[in-house]
Amino acid sequence: MIMDKLEEIFTMQKSLNDYIIEKRNLNFSKEEWIQKGSLALIDEITELLNEVNYKWWKNPKEVDDNAVKEEIVDMLHFFVSICLYAGVSAKDLYDAYIEKNKENFDRQNGLSKKKGYELKSVSYTHLT
């Protein structure tokens, strides 16, 4: 059976989650897993920001593309874990993404019921 890449990622992440739960004898509720996963995701986002010199008050360092990629992969690990604990499958995520992507284009083009996103011929300038 050929598995698509997103399904494969979800399967691999479930395997890792199950392994960690068993080996570390963890027993959290669904709500706690989602909270912990969300906090871990925030931490990984912060680590990514640190790799790309977001601290304007600090001397910048050269950006390490491999470290950036590693932080993005860490973010994916926790994002997929959150999906799994929330009961969102790879197919659910894909289907919701397709629907939301269409809605986002509709919003930009003024075709959505939700207003305030449509593109206008106004140019935005930085106010000082």
mmCIF file of N, CA and C in Angstrom:
data_model
loop_
_atom_site.group_PDB
_atom_site.id
_atom_site.type_symbol
_atom_site.label_atom_id
_atom_site.label_comp_id
_atom_site.label_asym_id
_atom_site.label_seq_id
_atom_site.Cartn_x
_atom_site.Cartn_y
_atom_site.Cartn_z
ATOM 1 N N MET A 1 0.837 -1.181 0.000
ATOM 2 C CA MET A 1 0.000 0.000 0.000
ATOM 3 C C MET A 1 0.886 1.251 0.000
ATOM 4 N N ILE A 2 0.607 2.155 -0.890
ATOM 5 C CA ILE A 2 1.355 3.406 -0.964
ATOM 6 C C ILE A 2 0.640 4.446 -0.103
ATOM 7 N N MET A 3 1.394 5.039 0.801
ATOM 8 C CA MET A 3 0.852 6.028 1.728
ATOM 9 C C MET A 3 1.331 7.407 1.297
ATOM 10 N N ASP A 4 0.446 8.394 1.348
ATOM 11 C CA ASP A 4 0.928 9.725 0.990
ATOM 12 C C ASP A 4 1.809 10.267 2.109
ATOM 13 N N LYS A 5 2.528 11.308 1.815
ATOM 14 C CA LYS A 5 3.527 11.823 2.757
ATOM 15 C C LYS A 5 2.900 12.342 4.049
ATOM 16 N N LEU A 6 1.754 13.012 3.958
ATOM 17 C CA LEU A 6 1.115 13.517 5.165
ATOM 18 C C LEU A 6 0.633 12.366 6.043
ATOM 19 N N GLU A 7 0.042 11.359 5.435
ATOM 20 C CA GLU A 7 -0.375 10.171 6.188
ATOM 21 C C GLU A 7 0.828 9.509 6.854
ATOM 22 N N GLU A 8 1.931 9.435 6.123
ATOM 23 C CA GLU A 8 3.146 8.829 6.671
ATOM 24 C C GLU A 8 3.658 9.606 7.881
ATOM 25 N N ILE A 9 3.642 10.925 7.789
ATOM 26 C CA ILE A 9 4.069 11.763 8.914
ATOM 27 C C ILE A 9 3.171 11.511 10.124
ATOM 28 N N PHE A 10 1.857 11.471 9.915
ATOM 29 C CA PHE A 10 0.928 11.222 11.013
ATOM 30 C C PHE A 10 1.169 9.846 11.631
ATOM 31 N N THR A 11 1.395 8.837 10.799
ATOM 32 C CA THR A 11 1.658 7.479 11.300
ATOM 33 C C THR A 11 2.947 7.440 12.109
ATOM 34 N N MET A 12 3.987 8.076 11.599
ATOM 35 C CA MET A 12 5.265 8.102 12.303
ATOM 36 C C MET A 12 5.153 8.846 13.631
ATOM 37 N N GLN A 13 4.412 9.958 13.632
ATOM 38 C CA GLN A 13 4.277 10.732 14.859
ATOM 39 C C GLN A 13 3.475 9.959 15.900
ATOM 40 N N LYS A 14 2.432 9.260 15.465
ATOM 41 C CA LYS A 14 1.648 8.449 16.407
ATOM 42 C C LYS A 14 2.535 7.376 17.021
ATOM 43 N N SER A 15 3.372 6.762 16.214
ATOM 44 C CA SER A 15 4.289 5.741 16.709
ATOM 45 C C SER A 15 5.237 6.328 17.762
ATOM 46 N N LEU A 16 5.793 7.506 17.485
ATOM 47 C CA LEU A 16 6.685 8.152 18.439
ATOM 48 C C LEU A 16 5.939 8.526 19.718
ATOM 49 N N ASN A 17 4.749 9.111 19.556
ATOM 50 C CA ASN A 17 3.954 9.469 20.734
ATOM 51 C C ASN A 17 3.669 8.246 21.594
ATOM 52 N N ASP A 18 3.225 7.167 20.962
ATOM 53 C CA ASP A 18 2.906 5.935 21.697
ATOM 54 C C ASP A 18 4.132 5.396 22.421
ATOM 55 N N TYR A 19 5.270 5.442 21.762
ATOM 56 C CA TYR A 19 6.527 4.959 22.350
ATOM 57 C C TYR A 19 6.881 5.770 23.602
ATOM 58 N N ILE A 20 6.814 7.098 23.477
ATOM 59 C CA ILE A 20 7.155 7.969 24.604
ATOM 60 C C ILE A 20 6.173 7.760 25.759
ATOM 61 N N ILE A 21 4.894 7.661 25.447
ATOM 62 C CA ILE A 21 3.873 7.441 26.479
ATOM 63 C C ILE A 21 4.144 6.145 27.228
ATOM 64 N N GLU A 22 4.444 5.084 26.477
ATOM 65 C CA GLU A 22 4.698 3.783 27.112
ATOM 66 C C GLU A 22 5.981 3.807 27.933
ATOM 67 N N LYS A 23 7.067 4.274 27.344
ATOM 68 C CA LYS A 23 8.370 4.241 28.016
ATOM 69 C C LYS A 23 8.439 5.172 29.222
ATOM 70 N N ARG A 24 7.696 6.274 29.169
ATOM 71 C CA ARG A 24 7.732 7.237 30.266
ATOM 72 C C ARG A 24 6.522 7.105 31.195
ATOM 73 N N ASN A 25 5.679 6.111 30.890
ATOM 74 C CA ASN A 25 4.505 5.823 31.719
ATOM 75 C C ASN A 25 3.663 7.087 31.952
ATOM 76 N N LEU A 26 3.295 7.738 30.850
ATOM 77 C CA LEU A 26 2.540 8.981 30.915
ATOM 78 C C LEU A 26 1.045 8.700 30.819
ATOM 79 N N ASN A 27 0.278 9.500 31.514
ATOM 80 C CA ASN A 27 -1.167 9.313 31.519
ATOM 81 C C ASN A 27 -1.844 10.673 31.662
ATOM 82 N N PHE A 28 -1.960 11.395 30.559
ATOM 83 C CA PHE A 28 -2.602 12.701 30.565
ATOM 84 C C PHE A 28 -3.932 12.609 29.834
ATOM 85 N N SER A 29 -4.832 13.524 30.167
ATOM 86 C CA SER A 29 -6.112 13.600 29.461
ATOM 87 C C SER A 29 -5.880 14.207 28.076
ATOM 88 N N LYS A 30 -6.872 14.070 27.210
ATOM 89 C CA LYS A 30 -6.819 14.679 25.873
ATOM 90 C C LYS A 30 -6.551 16.177 25.994
ATOM 91 N N GLU A 31 -7.262 16.818 26.917
ATOM 92 C CA GLU A 31 -7.099 18.252 27.123
ATOM 93 C C GLU A 31 -5.661 18.589 27.537
ATOM 94 N N GLU A 32 -5.111 17.812 28.452
ATOM 95 C CA GLU A 32 -3.730 18.053 28.904
ATOM 96 C C GLU A 32 -2.733 17.830 27.774
ATOM 97 N N TRP A 33 -2.940 16.796 26.950
ATOM 98 C CA TRP A 33 -2.034 16.551 25.825
ATOM 99 C C TRP A 33 -2.057 17.727 24.856
ATOM 100 N N ILE A 34 -3.249 18.251 24.584
ATOM 101 C CA ILE A 34 -3.348 19.390 23.660
ATOM 102 C C ILE A 34 -2.675 20.620 24.269
ATOM 103 N N GLN A 35 -2.870 20.845 25.571
ATOM 104 C CA GLN A 35 -2.195 21.963 26.243
ATOM 105 C C GLN A 35 -0.683 21.805 26.169
ATOM 106 N N LYS A 36 -0.188 20.622 26.521
ATOM 107 C CA LYS A 36 1.256 20.381 26.518
ATOM 108 C C LYS A 36 1.834 20.496 25.114
ATOM 109 N N GLY A 37 1.130 19.956 24.139
ATOM 110 C CA GLY A 37 1.584 20.059 22.756
ATOM 111 C C GLY A 37 1.614 21.495 22.277
ATOM 112 N N SER A 38 0.612 22.280 22.659
ATOM 113 C CA SER A 38 0.557 23.688 22.267
ATOM 114 C C SER A 38 1.704 24.477 22.889
ATOM 115 N N LEU A 39 1.971 24.229 24.166
ATOM 116 C CA LEU A 39 3.099 24.901 24.829
ATOM 117 C C LEU A 39 4.427 24.503 24.186
ATOM 118 N N ALA A 40 4.577 23.233 23.864
ATOM 119 C CA ALA A 40 5.809 22.770 23.212
ATOM 120 C C ALA A 40 5.950 23.415 21.828
ATOM 121 N N LEU A 41 4.835 23.544 21.114
ATOM 122 C CA LEU A 41 4.868 24.192 19.804
ATOM 123 C C LEU A 41 5.292 25.653 19.937
ATOM 124 N N ILE A 42 4.745 26.345 20.924
ATOM 125 C CA ILE A 42 5.148 27.734 21.171
ATOM 126 C C ILE A 42 6.644 27.811 21.458
ATOM 127 N N ASP A 43 7.154 26.874 22.246
ATOM 128 C CA ASP A 43 8.580 26.851 22.558
ATOM 129 C C ASP A 43 9.411 26.658 21.297
ATOM 130 N N GLU A 44 8.965 25.764 20.418
ATOM 131 C CA GLU A 44 9.705 25.530 19.170
ATOM 132 C C GLU A 44 9.639 26.749 18.258
ATOM 133 N N ILE A 45 8.520 27.455 18.252
ATOM 134 C CA ILE A 45 8.418 28.695 17.474
ATOM 135 C C ILE A 45 9.418 29.719 18.008
ATOM 136 N N THR A 46 9.532 29.795 19.330
ATOM 137 C CA THR A 46 10.502 30.704 19.941
ATOM 138 C C THR A 46 11.924 30.313 19.550
ATOM 139 N N GLU A 47 12.204 29.018 19.545
ATOM 140 C CA GLU A 47 13.538 28.563 19.130
ATOM 141 C C GLU A 47 13.809 28.936 17.674
ATOM 142 N N LEU A 48 12.803 28.838 16.824
ATOM 143 C CA LEU A 48 12.965 29.259 15.430
ATOM 144 C C LEU A 48 13.246 30.761 15.357
ATOM 145 N N LEU A 49 12.483 31.541 16.110
ATOM 146 C CA LEU A 49 12.714 32.989 16.127
ATOM 147 C C LEU A 49 14.132 33.322 16.570
ATOM 148 N N ASN A 50 14.638 32.588 17.551
ATOM 149 C CA ASN A 50 16.014 32.820 17.999
ATOM 150 C C ASN A 50 17.025 32.523 16.899
ATOM 151 N N GLU A 51 16.706 31.577 16.037
ATOM 152 C CA GLU A 51 17.623 31.232 14.934
ATOM 153 C C GLU A 51 17.655 32.300 13.848
ATOM 154 N N VAL A 52 16.614 33.136 13.777
ATOM 155 C CA VAL A 52 16.545 34.132 12.706
ATOM 156 C C VAL A 52 16.625 35.564 13.231
ATOM 157 N N ASN A 53 17.285 35.714 14.373
ATOM 158 C CA ASN A 53 17.657 37.033 14.887
ATOM 159 C C ASN A 53 16.481 37.991 15.084
ATOM 160 N N TYR A 54 15.436 37.540 15.758
ATOM 161 C CA TYR A 54 14.301 38.437 15.964
ATOM 162 C C TYR A 54 14.574 39.483 17.053
ATOM 163 N N LYS A 55 15.599 39.255 17.853
ATOM 164 C CA LYS A 55 15.907 40.189 18.950
ATOM 165 C C LYS A 55 16.703 41.371 18.395
ATOM 166 N N TRP A 56 16.007 42.460 18.155
ATOM 167 C CA TRP A 56 16.653 43.634 17.578
ATOM 168 C C TRP A 56 17.619 44.292 18.546
ATOM 169 N N TRP A 57 17.542 43.945 19.823
ATOM 170 C CA TRP A 57 18.413 44.527 20.847
ATOM 171 C C TRP A 57 19.708 43.724 21.023
ATOM 172 N N LYS A 58 19.890 42.694 20.199
ATOM 173 C CA LYS A 58 21.041 41.797 20.315
ATOM 174 C C LYS A 58 21.781 41.784 18.986
ATOM 175 N N ASN A 59 23.104 41.639 19.053
ATOM 176 C CA ASN A 59 23.879 41.550 17.818
ATOM 177 C C ASN A 59 23.475 40.292 17.052
ATOM 178 N N PRO A 60 23.171 40.446 15.759
ATOM 179 C CA PRO A 60 22.737 39.279 14.981
ATOM 180 C C PRO A 60 23.887 38.309 14.723
ATOM 181 N N LYS A 61 23.524 37.059 14.585
ATOM 182 C CA LYS A 61 24.487 36.018 14.209
ATOM 183 C C LYS A 61 24.113 35.540 12.808
ATOM 184 N N GLU A 62 25.016 34.842 12.178
ATOM 185 C CA GLU A 62 24.714 34.292 10.864
ATOM 186 C C GLU A 62 23.608 33.244 11.010
ATOM 187 N N VAL A 63 22.629 33.296 10.121
ATOM 188 C CA VAL A 63 21.519 32.346 10.170
ATOM 189 C C VAL A 63 22.006 30.984 9.692
ATOM 190 N N ASP A 64 21.748 29.977 10.503
ATOM 191 C CA ASP A 64 22.112 28.596 10.193
ATOM 192 C C ASP A 64 20.896 27.917 9.573
ATOM 193 N N ASP A 65 20.918 27.729 8.260
ATOM 194 C CA ASP A 65 19.769 27.161 7.552
ATOM 195 C C ASP A 65 19.392 25.776 8.066
ATOM 196 N N ASN A 66 20.380 24.983 8.453
ATOM 197 C CA ASN A 66 20.083 23.649 8.990
ATOM 198 C C ASN A 66 19.365 23.738 10.330
ATOM 199 N N ALA A 67 19.774 24.670 11.170
ATOM 200 C CA ALA A 67 19.101 24.857 12.459
ATOM 201 C C ALA A 67 17.672 25.351 12.245
ATOM 202 N N VAL A 68 17.470 26.219 11.273
ATOM 203 C CA VAL A 68 16.124 26.701 10.940
ATOM 204 C C VAL A 68 15.249 25.524 10.520
ATOM 205 N N LYS A 69 15.782 24.681 9.641
ATOM 206 C CA LYS A 69 15.030 23.511 9.182
ATOM 207 C C LYS A 69 14.695 22.585 10.352
ATOM 208 N N GLU A 70 15.647 22.378 11.245
ATOM 209 C CA GLU A 70 15.432 21.514 12.402
ATOM 210 C C GLU A 70 14.309 22.049 13.292
ATOM 211 N N GLU A 71 14.283 23.358 13.515
ATOM 212 C CA GLU A 71 13.224 23.944 14.344
ATOM 213 C C GLU A 71 11.867 23.822 13.663
ATOM 214 N N ILE A 72 11.837 23.976 12.352
ATOM 215 C CA ILE A 72 10.578 23.811 11.614
ATOM 216 C C ILE A 72 10.077 22.376 11.731
ATOM 217 N N VAL A 73 10.980 21.422 11.639
ATOM 218 C CA VAL A 73 10.599 20.008 11.792
ATOM 219 C C VAL A 73 10.109 19.750 13.215
ATOM 220 N N ASP A 74 10.768 20.334 14.211
ATOM 221 C CA ASP A 74 10.304 20.195 15.602
ATOM 222 C C ASP A 74 8.890 20.755 15.747
ATOM 223 N N MET A 75 8.625 21.889 15.099
ATOM 224 C CA MET A 75 7.286 22.470 15.133
ATOM 225 C C MET A 75 6.274 21.510 14.516
ATOM 226 N N LEU A 76 6.662 20.877 13.406
ATOM 227 C CA LEU A 76 5.768 19.919 12.747
ATOM 228 C C LEU A 76 5.466 18.737 13.658
ATOM 229 N N HIS A 77 6.492 18.231 14.349
ATOM 230 C CA HIS A 77 6.282 17.128 15.296
ATOM 231 C C HIS A 77 5.177 17.467 16.289
ATOM 232 N N PHE A 78 5.285 18.639 16.912
ATOM 233 C CA PHE A 78 4.301 18.995 17.930
ATOM 234 C C PHE A 78 2.954 19.347 17.320
ATOM 235 N N PHE A 79 2.951 19.975 16.144
ATOM 236 C CA PHE A 79 1.681 20.284 15.483
ATOM 237 C C PHE A 79 0.923 18.997 15.163
ATOM 238 N N VAL A 80 1.616 18.020 14.600
ATOM 239 C CA VAL A 80 0.959 16.753 14.263
ATOM 240 C C VAL A 80 0.505 16.042 15.533
ATOM 241 N N SER A 81 1.300 16.100 16.586
ATOM 242 C CA SER A 81 0.876 15.517 17.863
ATOM 243 C C SER A 81 -0.424 16.148 18.345
ATOM 244 N N ILE A 82 -0.515 17.461 18.263
ATOM 245 C CA ILE A 82 -1.744 18.150 18.671
ATOM 246 C C ILE A 82 -2.919 17.643 17.829
ATOM 247 N N CYS A 83 -2.707 17.526 16.533
ATOM 248 C CA CYS A 83 -3.767 16.993 15.667
ATOM 249 C C CYS A 83 -4.208 15.618 16.139
ATOM 250 N N LEU A 84 -3.242 14.749 16.393
ATOM 251 C CA LEU A 84 -3.562 13.377 16.809
ATOM 252 C C LEU A 84 -4.343 13.361 18.118
ATOM 253 N N TYR A 85 -3.904 14.130 19.093
ATOM 254 C CA TYR A 85 -4.598 14.156 20.382
ATOM 255 C C TYR A 85 -5.982 14.779 20.263
ATOM 256 N N ALA A 86 -6.169 15.673 19.288
ATOM 257 C CA ALA A 86 -7.469 16.311 19.078
ATOM 258 C C ALA A 86 -8.389 15.457 18.200
ATOM 259 N N GLY A 87 -7.867 14.334 17.722
ATOM 260 C CA GLY A 87 -8.684 13.462 16.881
ATOM 261 C C GLY A 87 -8.778 13.915 15.432
ATOM 262 N N VAL A 88 -7.800 14.713 14.992
ATOM 263 C CA VAL A 88 -7.765 15.198 13.620
ATOM 264 C C VAL A 88 -6.795 14.323 12.831
ATOM 265 N N SER A 89 -7.311 13.629 11.828
ATOM 266 C CA SER A 89 -6.480 12.754 11.002
ATOM 267 C C SER A 89 -5.795 13.561 9.904
ATOM 268 N N ALA A 90 -4.864 12.922 9.207
ATOM 269 C CA ALA A 90 -4.194 13.566 8.073
ATOM 270 C C ALA A 90 -5.236 13.973 7.030
ATOM 271 N N LYS A 91 -6.209 13.115 6.764
ATOM 272 C CA LYS A 91 -7.272 13.426 5.799
ATOM 273 C C LYS A 91 -8.122 14.586 6.299
ATOM 274 N N ASP A 92 -8.471 14.575 7.593
ATOM 275 C CA ASP A 92 -9.243 15.689 8.164
ATOM 276 C C ASP A 92 -8.497 17.009 7.983
ATOM 277 N N LEU A 93 -7.206 16.989 8.288
ATOM 278 C CA LEU A 93 -6.388 18.191 8.175
ATOM 279 C C LEU A 93 -6.324 18.659 6.725
ATOM 280 N N TYR A 94 -6.090 17.722 5.817
ATOM 281 C CA TYR A 94 -6.022 18.049 4.390
ATOM 282 C C TYR A 94 -7.336 18.664 3.914
ATOM 283 N N ASP A 95 -8.453 18.008 4.230
ATOM 284 C CA ASP A 95 -9.767 18.495 3.799
ATOM 285 C C ASP A 95 -10.058 19.880 4.371
ATOM 286 N N ALA A 96 -9.753 20.089 5.658
ATOM 287 C CA ALA A 96 -9.988 21.390 6.288
ATOM 288 C C ALA A 96 -9.086 22.456 5.673
ATOM 289 N N TYR A 97 -7.843 22.073 5.342
ATOM 290 C CA TYR A 97 -6.925 23.013 4.708
ATOM 291 C C TYR A 97 -7.459 23.451 3.342
ATOM 292 N N ILE A 98 -7.901 22.496 2.538
ATOM 293 C CA ILE A 98 -8.429 22.804 1.204
ATOM 294 C C ILE A 98 -9.605 23.775 1.322
ATOM 295 N N GLU A 99 -10.521 23.495 2.245
ATOM 296 C CA GLU A 99 -11.694 24.346 2.455
ATOM 297 C C GLU A 99 -11.291 25.744 2.924
ATOM 298 N N LYS A 100 -10.389 25.808 3.894
ATOM 299 C CA LYS A 100 -9.972 27.104 4.442
ATOM 300 C C LYS A 100 -9.150 27.898 3.430
ATOM 301 N N ASN A 101 -8.344 27.224 2.618
ATOM 302 C CA ASN A 101 -7.560 27.901 1.593
ATOM 303 C C ASN A 101 -8.492 28.580 0.585
ATOM 304 N N LYS A 102 -9.537 27.872 0.179
ATOM 305 C CA LYS A 102 -10.527 28.459 -0.730
ATOM 306 C C LYS A 102 -11.190 29.667 -0.072
ATOM 307 N N GLU A 103 -11.584 29.517 1.205
ATOM 308 C CA GLU A 103 -12.210 30.625 1.935
ATOM 309 C C GLU A 103 -11.265 31.823 2.015
ATOM 310 N N ASN A 104 -9.981 31.578 2.248
ATOM 311 C CA ASN A 104 -9.022 32.678 2.338
ATOM 312 C C ASN A 104 -8.906 33.427 1.009
ATOM 313 N N PHE A 105 -8.905 32.695 -0.114
ATOM 314 C CA PHE A 105 -8.911 33.360 -1.421
ATOM 315 C C PHE A 105 -10.214 34.136 -1.605
ATOM 316 N N ASP A 106 -11.354 33.510 -1.234
ATOM 317 C CA ASP A 106 -12.645 34.191 -1.348
ATOM 318 C C ASP A 106 -12.654 35.473 -0.528
ATOM 319 N N ARG A 107 -12.086 35.441 0.666
ATOM 320 C CA ARG A 107 -12.028 36.642 1.503
ATOM 321 C C ARG A 107 -11.234 37.745 0.815
ATOM 322 N N GLN A 108 -10.088 37.392 0.253
ATOM 323 C CA GLN A 108 -9.246 38.386 -0.417
ATOM 324 C C GLN A 108 -9.953 38.989 -1.624
ATOM 325 N N ASN A 109 -10.807 38.186 -2.273
ATOM 326 C CA ASN A 109 -11.494 38.632 -3.487
ATOM 327 C C ASN A 109 -12.896 39.168 -3.223
ATOM 328 N N GLY A 110 -13.272 39.337 -1.939
ATOM 329 C CA GLY A 110 -14.575 39.892 -1.605
ATOM 330 C C GLY A 110 -15.731 38.949 -1.870
ATOM 331 N N LEU A 111 -15.477 37.639 -1.940
ATOM 332 C CA LEU A 111 -16.515 36.655 -2.249
ATOM 333 C C LEU A 111 -17.006 35.905 -1.015
ATOM 334 N N SER A 112 -16.482 36.239 0.145
ATOM 335 C CA SER A 112 -16.826 35.558 1.386
ATOM 336 C C SER A 112 -17.938 36.294 2.114
ATOM 337 N N LYS A 113 -18.668 35.556 2.928
ATOM 338 C CA LYS A 113 -19.665 36.181 3.805
ATOM 339 C C LYS A 113 -18.973 36.994 4.902
ATOM 340 N N LYS A 114 -17.730 36.613 5.216
ATOM 341 C CA LYS A 114 -16.960 37.318 6.233
ATOM 342 C C LYS A 114 -16.257 38.496 5.571
ATOM 343 N N LYS A 115 -16.590 39.666 5.999
ATOM 344 C CA LYS A 115 -16.078 40.881 5.364
ATOM 345 C C LYS A 115 -14.874 41.441 6.121
ATOM 346 N N GLY A 116 -14.172 42.342 5.449
ATOM 347 C CA GLY A 116 -13.041 43.018 6.063
ATOM 348 C C GLY A 116 -11.694 42.534 5.554
ATOM 349 N N TYR A 117 -11.693 41.577 4.642
ATOM 350 C CA TYR A 117 -10.443 41.031 4.116
ATOM 351 C C TYR A 117 -10.199 41.435 2.655
ATOM 352 N N GLU A 118 -11.249 41.842 1.964
ATOM 353 C CA GLU A 118 -11.159 42.019 0.522
ATOM 354 C C GLU A 118 -10.095 43.044 0.151
ATOM 355 N N LEU A 119 -9.420 42.743 -0.948
ATOM 356 C CA LEU A 119 -8.375 43.621 -1.462
ATOM 357 C C LEU A 119 -9.001 44.895 -1.999
ATOM 358 N N LYS A 120 -8.354 45.996 -1.730
ATOM 359 C CA LYS A 120 -8.802 47.287 -2.237
ATOM 360 C C LYS A 120 -7.637 47.918 -2.967
ATOM 361 N N SER A 121 -7.915 48.959 -3.716
ATOM 362 C CA SER A 121 -6.843 49.621 -4.451
ATOM 363 C C SER A 121 -6.109 50.635 -3.600
ATOM 364 N N VAL A 122 -6.216 50.509 -2.288
ATOM 365 C CA VAL A 122 -5.531 51.409 -1.370
ATOM 366 C C VAL A 122 -4.129 50.856 -1.110
ATOM 367 N N SER A 123 -3.147 51.715 -1.128
ATOM 368 C CA SER A 123 -1.803 51.262 -0.787
ATOM 369 C C SER A 123 -1.574 51.511 0.701
ATOM 370 N N TYR A 124 -0.951 50.579 1.339
ATOM 371 C CA TYR A 124 -0.663 50.692 2.757
ATOM 372 C C TYR A 124 0.733 51.273 2.934
ATOM 373 N N THR A 125 0.828 52.266 3.781
ATOM 374 C CA THR A 125 2.127 52.853 4.074
ATOM 375 C C THR A 125 2.359 52.803 5.567
ATOM 376 N N HIS A 126 3.605 52.806 5.924
ATOM 377 C CA HIS A 126 3.982 52.784 7.342
ATOM 378 C C HIS A 126 3.728 54.166 7.926
ATOM 379 N N LEU A 127 2.956 54.219 8.973
ATOM 380 C CA LEU A 127 2.669 55.496 9.631
ATOM 381 C C LEU A 127 3.755 55.809 10.655
ATOM 382 N N THR A 128 4.301 57.010 10.580
ATOM 383 C CA THR A 128 5.320 57.410 11.555
ATOM 384 C C THR A 128 4.934 58.679 12.233
#
